[in-house]
Short mmCIF file of C-alpha atoms in Angstrom, two decimals:
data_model
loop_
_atom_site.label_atom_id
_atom_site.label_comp_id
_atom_site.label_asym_id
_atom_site.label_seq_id
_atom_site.Cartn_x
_atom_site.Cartn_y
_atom_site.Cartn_z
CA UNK A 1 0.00 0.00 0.00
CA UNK A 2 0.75 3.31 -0.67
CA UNK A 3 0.45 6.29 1.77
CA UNK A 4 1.44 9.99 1.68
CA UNK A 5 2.65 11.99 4.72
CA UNK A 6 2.09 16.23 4.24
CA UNK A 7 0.94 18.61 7.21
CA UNK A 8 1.84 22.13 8.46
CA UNK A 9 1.55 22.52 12.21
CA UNK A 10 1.71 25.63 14.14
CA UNK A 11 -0.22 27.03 16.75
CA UNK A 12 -1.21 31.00 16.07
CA UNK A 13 -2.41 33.69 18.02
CA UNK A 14 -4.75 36.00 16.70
CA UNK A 15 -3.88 38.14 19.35
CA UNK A 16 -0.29 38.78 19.11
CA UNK A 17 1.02 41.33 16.57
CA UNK A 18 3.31 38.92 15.45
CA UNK A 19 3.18 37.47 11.59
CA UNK A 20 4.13 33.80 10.88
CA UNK A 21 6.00 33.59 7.48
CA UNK A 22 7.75 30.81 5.50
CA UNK A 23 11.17 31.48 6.97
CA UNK A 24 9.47 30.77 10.40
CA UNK A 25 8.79 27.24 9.31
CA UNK A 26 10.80 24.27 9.22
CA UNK A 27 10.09 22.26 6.24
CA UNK A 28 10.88 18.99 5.03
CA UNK A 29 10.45 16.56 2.06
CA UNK A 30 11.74 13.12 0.39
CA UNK A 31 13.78 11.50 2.93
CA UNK A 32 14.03 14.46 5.23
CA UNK A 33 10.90 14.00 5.81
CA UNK A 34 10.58 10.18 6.38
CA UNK A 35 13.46 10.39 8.65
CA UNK A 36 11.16 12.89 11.08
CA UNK A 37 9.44 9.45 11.93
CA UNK A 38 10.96 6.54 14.11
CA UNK A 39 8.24 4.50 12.94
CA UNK A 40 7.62 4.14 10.07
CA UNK A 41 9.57 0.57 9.27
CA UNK A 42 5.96 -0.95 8.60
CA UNK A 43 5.80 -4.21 6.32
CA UNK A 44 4.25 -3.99 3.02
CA UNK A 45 4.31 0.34 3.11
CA UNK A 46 5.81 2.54 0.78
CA UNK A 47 5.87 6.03 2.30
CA UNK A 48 5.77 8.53 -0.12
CA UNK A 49 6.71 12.20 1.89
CA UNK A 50 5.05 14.73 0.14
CA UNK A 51 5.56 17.76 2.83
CA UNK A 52 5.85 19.09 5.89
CA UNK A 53 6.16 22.41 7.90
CA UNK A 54 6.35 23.24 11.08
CA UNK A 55 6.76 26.70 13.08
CA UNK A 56 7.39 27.72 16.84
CA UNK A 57 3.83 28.89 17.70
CA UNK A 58 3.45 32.65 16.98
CA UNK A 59 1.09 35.39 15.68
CA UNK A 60 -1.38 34.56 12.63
CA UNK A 61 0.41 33.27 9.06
CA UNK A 62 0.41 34.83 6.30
CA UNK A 63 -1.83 34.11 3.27
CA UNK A 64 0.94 34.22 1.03
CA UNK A 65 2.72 31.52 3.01
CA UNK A 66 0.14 29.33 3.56
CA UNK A 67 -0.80 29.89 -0.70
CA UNK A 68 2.92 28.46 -0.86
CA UNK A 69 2.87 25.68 1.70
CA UNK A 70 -0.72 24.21 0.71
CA UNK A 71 -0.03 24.86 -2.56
CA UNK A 72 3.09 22.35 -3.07
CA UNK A 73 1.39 19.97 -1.14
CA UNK A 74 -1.76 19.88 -3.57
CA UNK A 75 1.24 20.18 -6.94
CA UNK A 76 2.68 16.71 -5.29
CA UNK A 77 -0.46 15.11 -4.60
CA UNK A 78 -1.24 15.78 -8.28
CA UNK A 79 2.55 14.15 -9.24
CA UNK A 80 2.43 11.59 -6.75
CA UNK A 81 -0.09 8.70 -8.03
CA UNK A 82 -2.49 6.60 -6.92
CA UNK A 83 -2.32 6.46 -2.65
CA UNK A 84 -3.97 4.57 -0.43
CA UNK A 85 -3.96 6.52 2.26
CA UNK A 86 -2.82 9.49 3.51
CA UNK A 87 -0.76 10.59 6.84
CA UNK A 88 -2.46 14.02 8.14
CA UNK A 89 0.13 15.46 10.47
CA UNK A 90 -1.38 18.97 12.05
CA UNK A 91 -1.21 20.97 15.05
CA UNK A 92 -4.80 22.31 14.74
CA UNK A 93 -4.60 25.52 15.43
CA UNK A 94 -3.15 27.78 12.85
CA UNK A 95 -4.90 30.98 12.22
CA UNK A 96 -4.12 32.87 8.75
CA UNK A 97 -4.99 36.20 8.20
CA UNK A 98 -8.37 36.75 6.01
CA UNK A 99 -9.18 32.77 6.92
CA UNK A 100 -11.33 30.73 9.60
CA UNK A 101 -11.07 26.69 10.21
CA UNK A 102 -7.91 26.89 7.95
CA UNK A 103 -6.86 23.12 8.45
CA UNK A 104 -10.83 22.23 7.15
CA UNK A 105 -9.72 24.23 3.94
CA UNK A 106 -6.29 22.27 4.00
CA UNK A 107 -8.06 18.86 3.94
CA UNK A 108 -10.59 19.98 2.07
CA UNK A 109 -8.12 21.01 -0.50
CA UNK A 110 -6.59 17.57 -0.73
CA UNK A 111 -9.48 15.45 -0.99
CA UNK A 112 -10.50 17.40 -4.12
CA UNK A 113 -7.16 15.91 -5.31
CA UNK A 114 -7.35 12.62 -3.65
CA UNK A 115 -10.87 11.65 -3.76
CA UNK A 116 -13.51 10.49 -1.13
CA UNK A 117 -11.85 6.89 -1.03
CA UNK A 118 -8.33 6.93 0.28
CA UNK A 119 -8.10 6.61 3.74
CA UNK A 120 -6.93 10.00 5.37
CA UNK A 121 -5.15 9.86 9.44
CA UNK A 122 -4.84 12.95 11.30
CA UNK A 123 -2.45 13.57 14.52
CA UNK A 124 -3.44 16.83 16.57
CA UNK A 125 -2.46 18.88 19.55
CA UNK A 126 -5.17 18.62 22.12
CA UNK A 127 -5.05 22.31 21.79
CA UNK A 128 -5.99 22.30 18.47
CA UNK A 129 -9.65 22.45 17.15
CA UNK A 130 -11.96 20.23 15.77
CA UNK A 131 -14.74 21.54 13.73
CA UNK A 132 -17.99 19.60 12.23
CA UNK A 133 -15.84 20.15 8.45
CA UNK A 134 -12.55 18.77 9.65
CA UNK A 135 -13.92 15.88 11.37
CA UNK A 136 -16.15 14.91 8.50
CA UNK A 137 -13.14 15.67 5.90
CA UNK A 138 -10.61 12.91 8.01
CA UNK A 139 -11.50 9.20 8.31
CA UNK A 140 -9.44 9.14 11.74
CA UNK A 141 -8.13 11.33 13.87
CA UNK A 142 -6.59 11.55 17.16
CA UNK A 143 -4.69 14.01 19.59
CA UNK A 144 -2.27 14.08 22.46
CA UNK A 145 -3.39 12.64 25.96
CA UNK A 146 -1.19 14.69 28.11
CA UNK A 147 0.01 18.00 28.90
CA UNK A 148 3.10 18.81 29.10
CA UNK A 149 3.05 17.08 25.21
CA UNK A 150 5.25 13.71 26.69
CA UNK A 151 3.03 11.82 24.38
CA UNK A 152 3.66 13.74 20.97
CA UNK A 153 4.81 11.17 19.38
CA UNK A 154 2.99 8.33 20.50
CA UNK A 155 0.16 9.61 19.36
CA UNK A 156 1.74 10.37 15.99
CA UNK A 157 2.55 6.61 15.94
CA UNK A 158 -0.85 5.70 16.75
CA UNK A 159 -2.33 7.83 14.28
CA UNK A 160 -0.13 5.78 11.82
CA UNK A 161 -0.80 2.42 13.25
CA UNK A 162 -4.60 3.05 13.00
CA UNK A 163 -4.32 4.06 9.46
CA UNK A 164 -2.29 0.68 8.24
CA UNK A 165 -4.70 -1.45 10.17
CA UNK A 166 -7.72 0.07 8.61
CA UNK A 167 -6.05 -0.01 5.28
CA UNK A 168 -5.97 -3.79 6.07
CA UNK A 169 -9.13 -4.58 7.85
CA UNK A 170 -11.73 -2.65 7.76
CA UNK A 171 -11.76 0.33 6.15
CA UNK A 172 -13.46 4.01 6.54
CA UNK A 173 -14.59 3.61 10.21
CA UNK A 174 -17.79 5.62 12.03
CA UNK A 175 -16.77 8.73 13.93
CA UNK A 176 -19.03 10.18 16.71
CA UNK A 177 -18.32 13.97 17.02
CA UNK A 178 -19.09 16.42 20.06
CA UNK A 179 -17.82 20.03 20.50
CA UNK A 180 -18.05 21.57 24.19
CA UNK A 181 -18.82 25.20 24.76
CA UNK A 182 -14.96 25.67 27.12
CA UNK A 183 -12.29 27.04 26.01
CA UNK A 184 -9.29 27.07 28.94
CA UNK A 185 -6.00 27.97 28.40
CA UNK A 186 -3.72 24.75 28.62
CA UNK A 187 -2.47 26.15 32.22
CA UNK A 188 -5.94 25.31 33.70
CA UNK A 189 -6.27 22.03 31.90
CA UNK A 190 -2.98 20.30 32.35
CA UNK A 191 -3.21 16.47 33.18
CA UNK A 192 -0.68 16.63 35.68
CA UNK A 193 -3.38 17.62 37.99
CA UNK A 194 -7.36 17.26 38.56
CA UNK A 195 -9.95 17.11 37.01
CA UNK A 196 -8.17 16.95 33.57
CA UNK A 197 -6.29 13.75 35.17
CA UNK A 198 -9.02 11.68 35.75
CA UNK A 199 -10.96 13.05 32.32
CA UNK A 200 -8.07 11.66 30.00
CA UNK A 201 -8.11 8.74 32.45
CA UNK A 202 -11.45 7.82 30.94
CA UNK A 203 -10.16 8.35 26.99
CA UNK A 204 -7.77 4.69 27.79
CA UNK A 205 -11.31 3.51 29.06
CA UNK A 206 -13.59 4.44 26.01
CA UNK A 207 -11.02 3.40 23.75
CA UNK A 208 -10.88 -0.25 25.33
CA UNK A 209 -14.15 -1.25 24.96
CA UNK A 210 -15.02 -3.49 21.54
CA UNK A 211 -16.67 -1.70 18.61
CA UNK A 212 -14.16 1.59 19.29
CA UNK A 213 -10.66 2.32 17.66
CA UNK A 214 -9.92 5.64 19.00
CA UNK A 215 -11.13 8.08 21.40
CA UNK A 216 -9.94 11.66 22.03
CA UNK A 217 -10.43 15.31 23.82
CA UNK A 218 -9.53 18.20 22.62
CA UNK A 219 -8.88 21.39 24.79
CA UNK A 220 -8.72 23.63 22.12
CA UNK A 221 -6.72 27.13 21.53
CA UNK A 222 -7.84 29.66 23.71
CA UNK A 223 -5.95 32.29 21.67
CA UNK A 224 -7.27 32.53 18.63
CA UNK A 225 -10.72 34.04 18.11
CA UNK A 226 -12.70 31.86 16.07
CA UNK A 227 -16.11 29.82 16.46
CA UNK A 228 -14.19 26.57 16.11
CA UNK A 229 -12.40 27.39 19.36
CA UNK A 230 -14.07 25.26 21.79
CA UNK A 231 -13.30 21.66 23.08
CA UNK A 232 -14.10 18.62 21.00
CA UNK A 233 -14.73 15.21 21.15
CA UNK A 234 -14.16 12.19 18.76
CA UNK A 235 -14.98 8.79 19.33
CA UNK A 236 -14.05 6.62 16.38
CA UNK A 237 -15.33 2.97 15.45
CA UNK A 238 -17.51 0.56 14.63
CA UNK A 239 -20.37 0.01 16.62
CA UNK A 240 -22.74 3.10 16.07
CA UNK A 241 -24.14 3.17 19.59
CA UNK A 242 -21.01 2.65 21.32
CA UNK A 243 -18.95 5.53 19.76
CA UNK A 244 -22.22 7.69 20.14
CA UNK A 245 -22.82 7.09 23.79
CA UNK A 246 -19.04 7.04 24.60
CA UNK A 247 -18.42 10.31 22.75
CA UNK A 248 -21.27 11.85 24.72
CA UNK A 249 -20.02 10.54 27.70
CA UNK A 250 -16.60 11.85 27.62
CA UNK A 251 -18.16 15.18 26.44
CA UNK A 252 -20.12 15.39 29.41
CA UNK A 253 -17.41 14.22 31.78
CA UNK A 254 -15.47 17.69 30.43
CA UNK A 255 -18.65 19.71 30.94
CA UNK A 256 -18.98 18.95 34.05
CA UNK A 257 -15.28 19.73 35.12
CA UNK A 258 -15.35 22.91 34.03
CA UNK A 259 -15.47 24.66 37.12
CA UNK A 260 -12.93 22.83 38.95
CA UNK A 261 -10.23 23.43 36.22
CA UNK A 262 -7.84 25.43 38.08
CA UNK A 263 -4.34 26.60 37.17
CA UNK A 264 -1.50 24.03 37.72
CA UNK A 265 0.33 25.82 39.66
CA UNK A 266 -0.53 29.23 42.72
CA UNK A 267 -0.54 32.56 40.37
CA UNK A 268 -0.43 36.10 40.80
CA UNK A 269 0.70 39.33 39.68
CA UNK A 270 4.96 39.73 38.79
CA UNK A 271 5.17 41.75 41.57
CA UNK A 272 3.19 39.34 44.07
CA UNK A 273 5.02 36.18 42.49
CA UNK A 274 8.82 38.13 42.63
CA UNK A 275 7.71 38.99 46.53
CA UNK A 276 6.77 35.35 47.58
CA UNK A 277 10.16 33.85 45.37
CA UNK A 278 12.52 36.70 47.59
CA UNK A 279 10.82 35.81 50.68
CA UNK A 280 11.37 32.26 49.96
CA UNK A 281 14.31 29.77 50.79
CA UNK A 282 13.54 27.65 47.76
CA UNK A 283 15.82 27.69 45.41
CA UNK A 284 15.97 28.07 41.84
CA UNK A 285 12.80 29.57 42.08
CA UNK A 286 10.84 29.61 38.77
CA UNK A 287 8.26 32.14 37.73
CA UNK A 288 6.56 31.64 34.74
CA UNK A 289 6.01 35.18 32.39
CA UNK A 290 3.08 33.81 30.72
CA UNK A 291 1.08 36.21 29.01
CA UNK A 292 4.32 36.14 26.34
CA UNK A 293 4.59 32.37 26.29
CA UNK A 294 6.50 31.52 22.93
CA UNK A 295 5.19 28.07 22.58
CA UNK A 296 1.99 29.32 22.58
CA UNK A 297 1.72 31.80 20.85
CA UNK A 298 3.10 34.99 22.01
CA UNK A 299 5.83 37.53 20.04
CA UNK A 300 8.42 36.31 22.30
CA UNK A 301 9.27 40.39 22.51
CA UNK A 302 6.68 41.90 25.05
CA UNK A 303 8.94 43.85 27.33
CA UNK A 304 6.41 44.92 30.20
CA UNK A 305 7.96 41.93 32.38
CA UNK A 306 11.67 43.08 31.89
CA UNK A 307 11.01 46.89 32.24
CA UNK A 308 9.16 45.99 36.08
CA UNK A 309 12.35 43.48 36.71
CA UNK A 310 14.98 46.23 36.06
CA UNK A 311 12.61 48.32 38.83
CA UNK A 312 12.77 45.51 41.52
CA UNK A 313 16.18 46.06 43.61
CA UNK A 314 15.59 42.75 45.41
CA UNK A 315 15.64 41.43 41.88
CA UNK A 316 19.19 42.76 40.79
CA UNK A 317 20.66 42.44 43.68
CA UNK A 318 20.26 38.49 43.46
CA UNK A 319 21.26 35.70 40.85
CA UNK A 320 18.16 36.34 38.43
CA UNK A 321 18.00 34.72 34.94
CA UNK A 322 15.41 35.91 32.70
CA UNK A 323 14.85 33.98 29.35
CA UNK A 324 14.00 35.32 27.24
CA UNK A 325 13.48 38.40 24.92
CA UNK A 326 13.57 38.63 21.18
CA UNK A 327 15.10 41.44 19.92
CA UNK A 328 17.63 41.36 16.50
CA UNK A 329 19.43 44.90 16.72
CA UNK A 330 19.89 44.39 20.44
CA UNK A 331 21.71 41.52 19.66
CA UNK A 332 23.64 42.75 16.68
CA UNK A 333 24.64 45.38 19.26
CA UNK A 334 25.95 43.09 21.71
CA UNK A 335 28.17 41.11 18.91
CA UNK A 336 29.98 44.09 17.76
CA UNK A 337 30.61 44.87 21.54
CA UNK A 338 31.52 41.49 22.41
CA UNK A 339 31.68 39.69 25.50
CA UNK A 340 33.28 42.09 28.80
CA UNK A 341 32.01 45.32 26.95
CA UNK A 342 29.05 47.13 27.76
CA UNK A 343 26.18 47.98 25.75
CA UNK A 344 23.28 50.45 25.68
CA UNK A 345 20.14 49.19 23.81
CA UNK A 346 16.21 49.38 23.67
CA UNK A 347 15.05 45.88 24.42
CA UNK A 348 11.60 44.25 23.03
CA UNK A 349 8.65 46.08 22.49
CA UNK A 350 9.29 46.07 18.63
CA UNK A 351 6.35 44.18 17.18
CA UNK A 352 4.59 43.38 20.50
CA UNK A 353 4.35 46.73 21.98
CA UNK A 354 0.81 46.76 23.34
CA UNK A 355 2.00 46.39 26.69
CA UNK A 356 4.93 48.19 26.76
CA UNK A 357 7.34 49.97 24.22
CA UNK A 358 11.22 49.27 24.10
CA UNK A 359 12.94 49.27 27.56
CA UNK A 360 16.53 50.95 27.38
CA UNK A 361 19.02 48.59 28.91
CA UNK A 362 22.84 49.71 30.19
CA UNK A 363 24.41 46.25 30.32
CA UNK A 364 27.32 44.15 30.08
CA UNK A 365 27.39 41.84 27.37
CA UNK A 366 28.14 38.35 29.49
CA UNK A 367 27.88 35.55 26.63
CA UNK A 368 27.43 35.28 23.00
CA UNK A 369 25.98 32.18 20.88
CA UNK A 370 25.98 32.24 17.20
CA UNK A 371 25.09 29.30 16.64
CA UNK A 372 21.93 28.40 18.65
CA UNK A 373 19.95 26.37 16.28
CA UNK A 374 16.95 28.08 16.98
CA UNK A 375 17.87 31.41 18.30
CA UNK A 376 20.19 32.18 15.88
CA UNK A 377 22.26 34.23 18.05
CA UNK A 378 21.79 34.46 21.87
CA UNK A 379 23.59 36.59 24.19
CA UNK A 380 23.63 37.12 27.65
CA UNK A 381 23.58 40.80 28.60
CA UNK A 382 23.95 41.57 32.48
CA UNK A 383 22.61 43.99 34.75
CA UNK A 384 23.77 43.15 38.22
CA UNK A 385 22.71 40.03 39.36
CA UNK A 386 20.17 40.21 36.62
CA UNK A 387 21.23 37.69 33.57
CA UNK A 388 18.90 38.82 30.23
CA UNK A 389 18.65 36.33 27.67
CA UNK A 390 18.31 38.21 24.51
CA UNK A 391 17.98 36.40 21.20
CA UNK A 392 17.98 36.73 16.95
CA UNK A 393 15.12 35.00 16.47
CA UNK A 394 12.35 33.90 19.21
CA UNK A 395 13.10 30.72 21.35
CA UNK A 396 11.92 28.61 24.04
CA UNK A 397 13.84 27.75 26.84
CA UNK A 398 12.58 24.51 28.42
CA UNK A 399 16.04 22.83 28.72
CA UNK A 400 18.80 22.97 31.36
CA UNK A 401 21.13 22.93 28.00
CA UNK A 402 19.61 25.77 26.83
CA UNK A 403 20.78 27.88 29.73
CA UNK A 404 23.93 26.04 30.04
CA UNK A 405 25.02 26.96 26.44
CA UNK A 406 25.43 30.57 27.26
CA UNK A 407 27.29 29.63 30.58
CA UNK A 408 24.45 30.08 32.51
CA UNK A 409 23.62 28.11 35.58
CA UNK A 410 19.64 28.02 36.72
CA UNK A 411 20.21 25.15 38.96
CA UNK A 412 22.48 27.51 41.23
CA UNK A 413 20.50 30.52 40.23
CA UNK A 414 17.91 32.34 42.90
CA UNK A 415 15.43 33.14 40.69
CA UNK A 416 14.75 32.22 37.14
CA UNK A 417 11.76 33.83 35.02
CA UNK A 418 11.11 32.01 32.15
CA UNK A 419 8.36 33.04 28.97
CA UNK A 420 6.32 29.79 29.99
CA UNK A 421 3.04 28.22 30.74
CA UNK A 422 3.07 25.27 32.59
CA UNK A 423 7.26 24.38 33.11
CA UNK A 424 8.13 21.75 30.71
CA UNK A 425 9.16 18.31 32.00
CA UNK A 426 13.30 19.45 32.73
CA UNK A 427 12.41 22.55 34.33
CA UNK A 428 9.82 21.35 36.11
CA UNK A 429 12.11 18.52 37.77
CA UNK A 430 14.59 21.56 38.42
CA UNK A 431 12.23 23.80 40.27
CA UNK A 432 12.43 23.74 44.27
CA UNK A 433 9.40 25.95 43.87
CA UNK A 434 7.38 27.61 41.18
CA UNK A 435 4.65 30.22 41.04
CA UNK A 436 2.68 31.46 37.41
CA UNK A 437 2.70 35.08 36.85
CA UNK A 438 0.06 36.46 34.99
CA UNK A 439 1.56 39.24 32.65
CA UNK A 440 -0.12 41.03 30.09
CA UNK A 441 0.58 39.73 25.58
CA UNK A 442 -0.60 37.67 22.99
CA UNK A 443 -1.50 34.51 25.26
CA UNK A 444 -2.46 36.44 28.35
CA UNK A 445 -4.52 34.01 30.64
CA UNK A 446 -7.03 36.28 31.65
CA UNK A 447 -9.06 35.42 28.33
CA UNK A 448 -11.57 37.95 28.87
CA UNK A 449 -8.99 41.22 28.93
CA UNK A 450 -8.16 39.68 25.79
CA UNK A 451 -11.37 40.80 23.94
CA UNK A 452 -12.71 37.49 21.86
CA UNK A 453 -15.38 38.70 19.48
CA UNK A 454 -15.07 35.28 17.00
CA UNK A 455 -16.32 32.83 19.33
CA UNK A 456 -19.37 31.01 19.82
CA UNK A 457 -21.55 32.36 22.82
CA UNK A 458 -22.53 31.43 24.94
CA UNK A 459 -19.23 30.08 26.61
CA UNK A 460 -17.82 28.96 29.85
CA UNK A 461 -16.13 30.78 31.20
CA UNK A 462 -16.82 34.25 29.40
CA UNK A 463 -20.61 33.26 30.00
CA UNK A 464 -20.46 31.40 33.64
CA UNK A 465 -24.08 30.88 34.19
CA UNK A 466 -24.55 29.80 30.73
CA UNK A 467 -27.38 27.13 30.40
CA UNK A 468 -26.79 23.55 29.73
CA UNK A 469 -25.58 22.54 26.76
CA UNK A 470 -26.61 20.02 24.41
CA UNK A 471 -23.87 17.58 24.11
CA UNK A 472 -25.74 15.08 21.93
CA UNK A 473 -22.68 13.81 19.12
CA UNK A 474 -23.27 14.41 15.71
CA UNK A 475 -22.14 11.60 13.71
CA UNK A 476 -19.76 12.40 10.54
CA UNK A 477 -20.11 9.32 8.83
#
């Protein structure tokens, strides 16, 4: 048998100033491609890669880049011949300017080009979206379990696996799909901790019993303003009733958590969260700046955070590491310096300035990286005690590596404020304590000073005594 891989995955704010292009992509074809997967050594397969993309999360993409992404995927579909099936590899949530439900239009797009029959396998983000034309355009379709993403590619696998074995037995299944009127940011819904612990619990349980294949919740993106943004539910299978009642049941399971979702870990203001870390003998002591949260979303260059820092003596006068802030000339500025010199720039507030323009920093340049993979450069500019991270290009720092690259040491550090939601897995470990701060950007928590206008109402929370929903599943067989 014959199946195609293709997808472009990113995760966009429609709130951040920020504009995805093509150089913010990764993308990969022919044996690049098939080399992304550890999995694919399947007897009786030939893979054909078609393409892939994939971008940091960040503001909405272009039309002109997604025109040039979907449109070589379509020109190889055409040049490809005959497949059987097809390998749908999406975050779910990219926004692009002038567009709504822009993976539908994707999918939709290929099957005019592949045809109703060939058997089509999506992978997802939970925080991606699931609309009534994406689920009806895919014959399966699954998402992550867990958040922090330590499942990402297991569920890519299984996406896989479920495709083969349907191309073998079976064929086109029946899918059961339910949307929920929540949309949470993924700090309140993490399955580290209740309730969204023991709701995934039950997704192993649906997906055990006979007559179902696959079972899976989506959060959805909270920060991107469009009526597909909402959780969803997909039960696929067999056995009509089953899938129905199961994907109604695990709708209703998330319904009725959604007061008890709770941020995983205490918040509070910066200032509050920077008073509780100084007045506490835990250390490294994370903070989380997560209104600017890369990986979600945000410009990676809001400098409200790193203007109130510079104003916070009990912050400079300790080890502080702050990671990061994107701003090009800044580091440009700090190169031609070089490392012992110091420097006097305007940091952030470039293309995010909502919050807060460019701060002016009087530093000394402490470390330089050219060669960060992802950064580009990185440099290490210090203010007292106070170690900025500023970078080329925007970057997430969720590993002790990252840190230790530019000879800095968070494990000895007092206090280190990372753009974050929820700490990854390594940081996490690392922590002695950890509070979230809730700053102001493009992936602000507080949903409602964000302004949605796109969204279905009504809708927990913006509409708390909201009436009950009707959760019955619509089937998209």
């Amino acid at each position: 048998m014959r199946i195609g891989i293709a997808g472009i995955a990113i995760e966009s704010s429609t709130f951040s100033p920020h504009r995805t292009t093509v150089d913010d992509f990764r993308i990969t074809r022919g044996d690049s491609l098939l080399a992304r997967y550890s999995f694919l050594d399947i007897p009786d397969v030939e893979w054909v890669p078609l393409l892939h993309a994939v971008s940091l999360p960040g503001g909405a993409v272009t039309e002109e880049t997604y025109a040039a992404l979907s449109e070589e995927i379509y020109a190889r579909l055409r040049s490809c011949g005959p497949l059987d099936g097809l390998f749908f590899d999406i975050h779910g949530a990219m926004s692009v300017l002038g567009r709504v439900d822009v993976e539908a239009d994707l999918i939709e797009g290929i099957r005019a080009i592949i045809g109703p029959d060939v058997l089509v396998s999506a992978s997802m983000d939970l925080h991606g979206n699931v609309s009534h034309r994406l689920a009806r355009a895919l014959d399966l379709i699954t998402c992550y379990r867990k958040a922090p993403h330590t499942d990402a590619w297991d569920t890519r696998e299984r996406a896989v696996r479920n495709l083969v074995k349907r191309l073998r037995h079976g064929g086109k299944p029946l899918k059961a799909w339910a949307q929920v009127p929540v949309l949470l940011p993924g700090e309140k819904t993490s399955t580290r901790i209740e309730p969204a612990h023991g709701v995934y619990a039950l997704v192993d349980e649906v997906e055990a019993l006979p007559g179902v294949l696959d079972a899976a919740i989506w959060v959805g993106y909270a920060w991107a303003d469009e009526p597909r943004c909402q959780a969803a539910v997909v039960v696929t299978g067999d056995d009509r009733d089953v899938i129905t009642a199961q994907a109604e049941r695990l709708a209703r399971a998330y319904w009725d958590a959604r007061r008890d979702f709770a941020f995983v870990a205490p918040t509070g203001s910066l200032h509050e969260c920077v008073a509780q870390a100084i007045a506490s003998p835990a250390r490294p002591f994370f903070i989380s700046d997560s209104g600017d949260n890369p990986t979600a979303g945000g410009a990676g260059d809001t400098s409200w955070s790193l203007q109130a820092l510079l104003q916070m003596p009990e912050v400079l006068e300790r080890t502080t590491i702050y990671a990061q802030i994107v701003d090009p000339a800044a580091t440009a500025a700090a190169v031609r310096a070089g490392v012992g010199q110091k420097v006097t720039v305007s940091v952030g507030g470039h293309v995010d300035s909502g919050p807060c323009g460019p701060v002016p920093l009087d530093a000394v340049v402490e470390a330089i990286d050219q060669d960060d993979p992802v950064a580009g450069t990185a440099v290490v500019l210090g203010v007292q005690g106070l170690k900025v991270i500023v970078t080329e290009r925007r970057k997430p720092y969720h590993l002790e590596s990252d840190f230790l690259a530019l000879g800095l040491s968070p494990r000895t550090a007092d206090l280190v404020i990372v753009k974050i939601g929820y700490l990854e897995p390594e940081l996490y470990a690392m922590a002695a304590d950890w509070l979230l701060a809730l700053t102001p950007g493009g992936v602000d928590q507080d949903l409602p000073r964000l302004g949605h206008r796109g969204i279905e109402r009504p809708m927990f929370p913006f509409d708390p005594d909201m009436p009950e929903p009707d959760l019955t599943p619509v089937s998209t067989w």
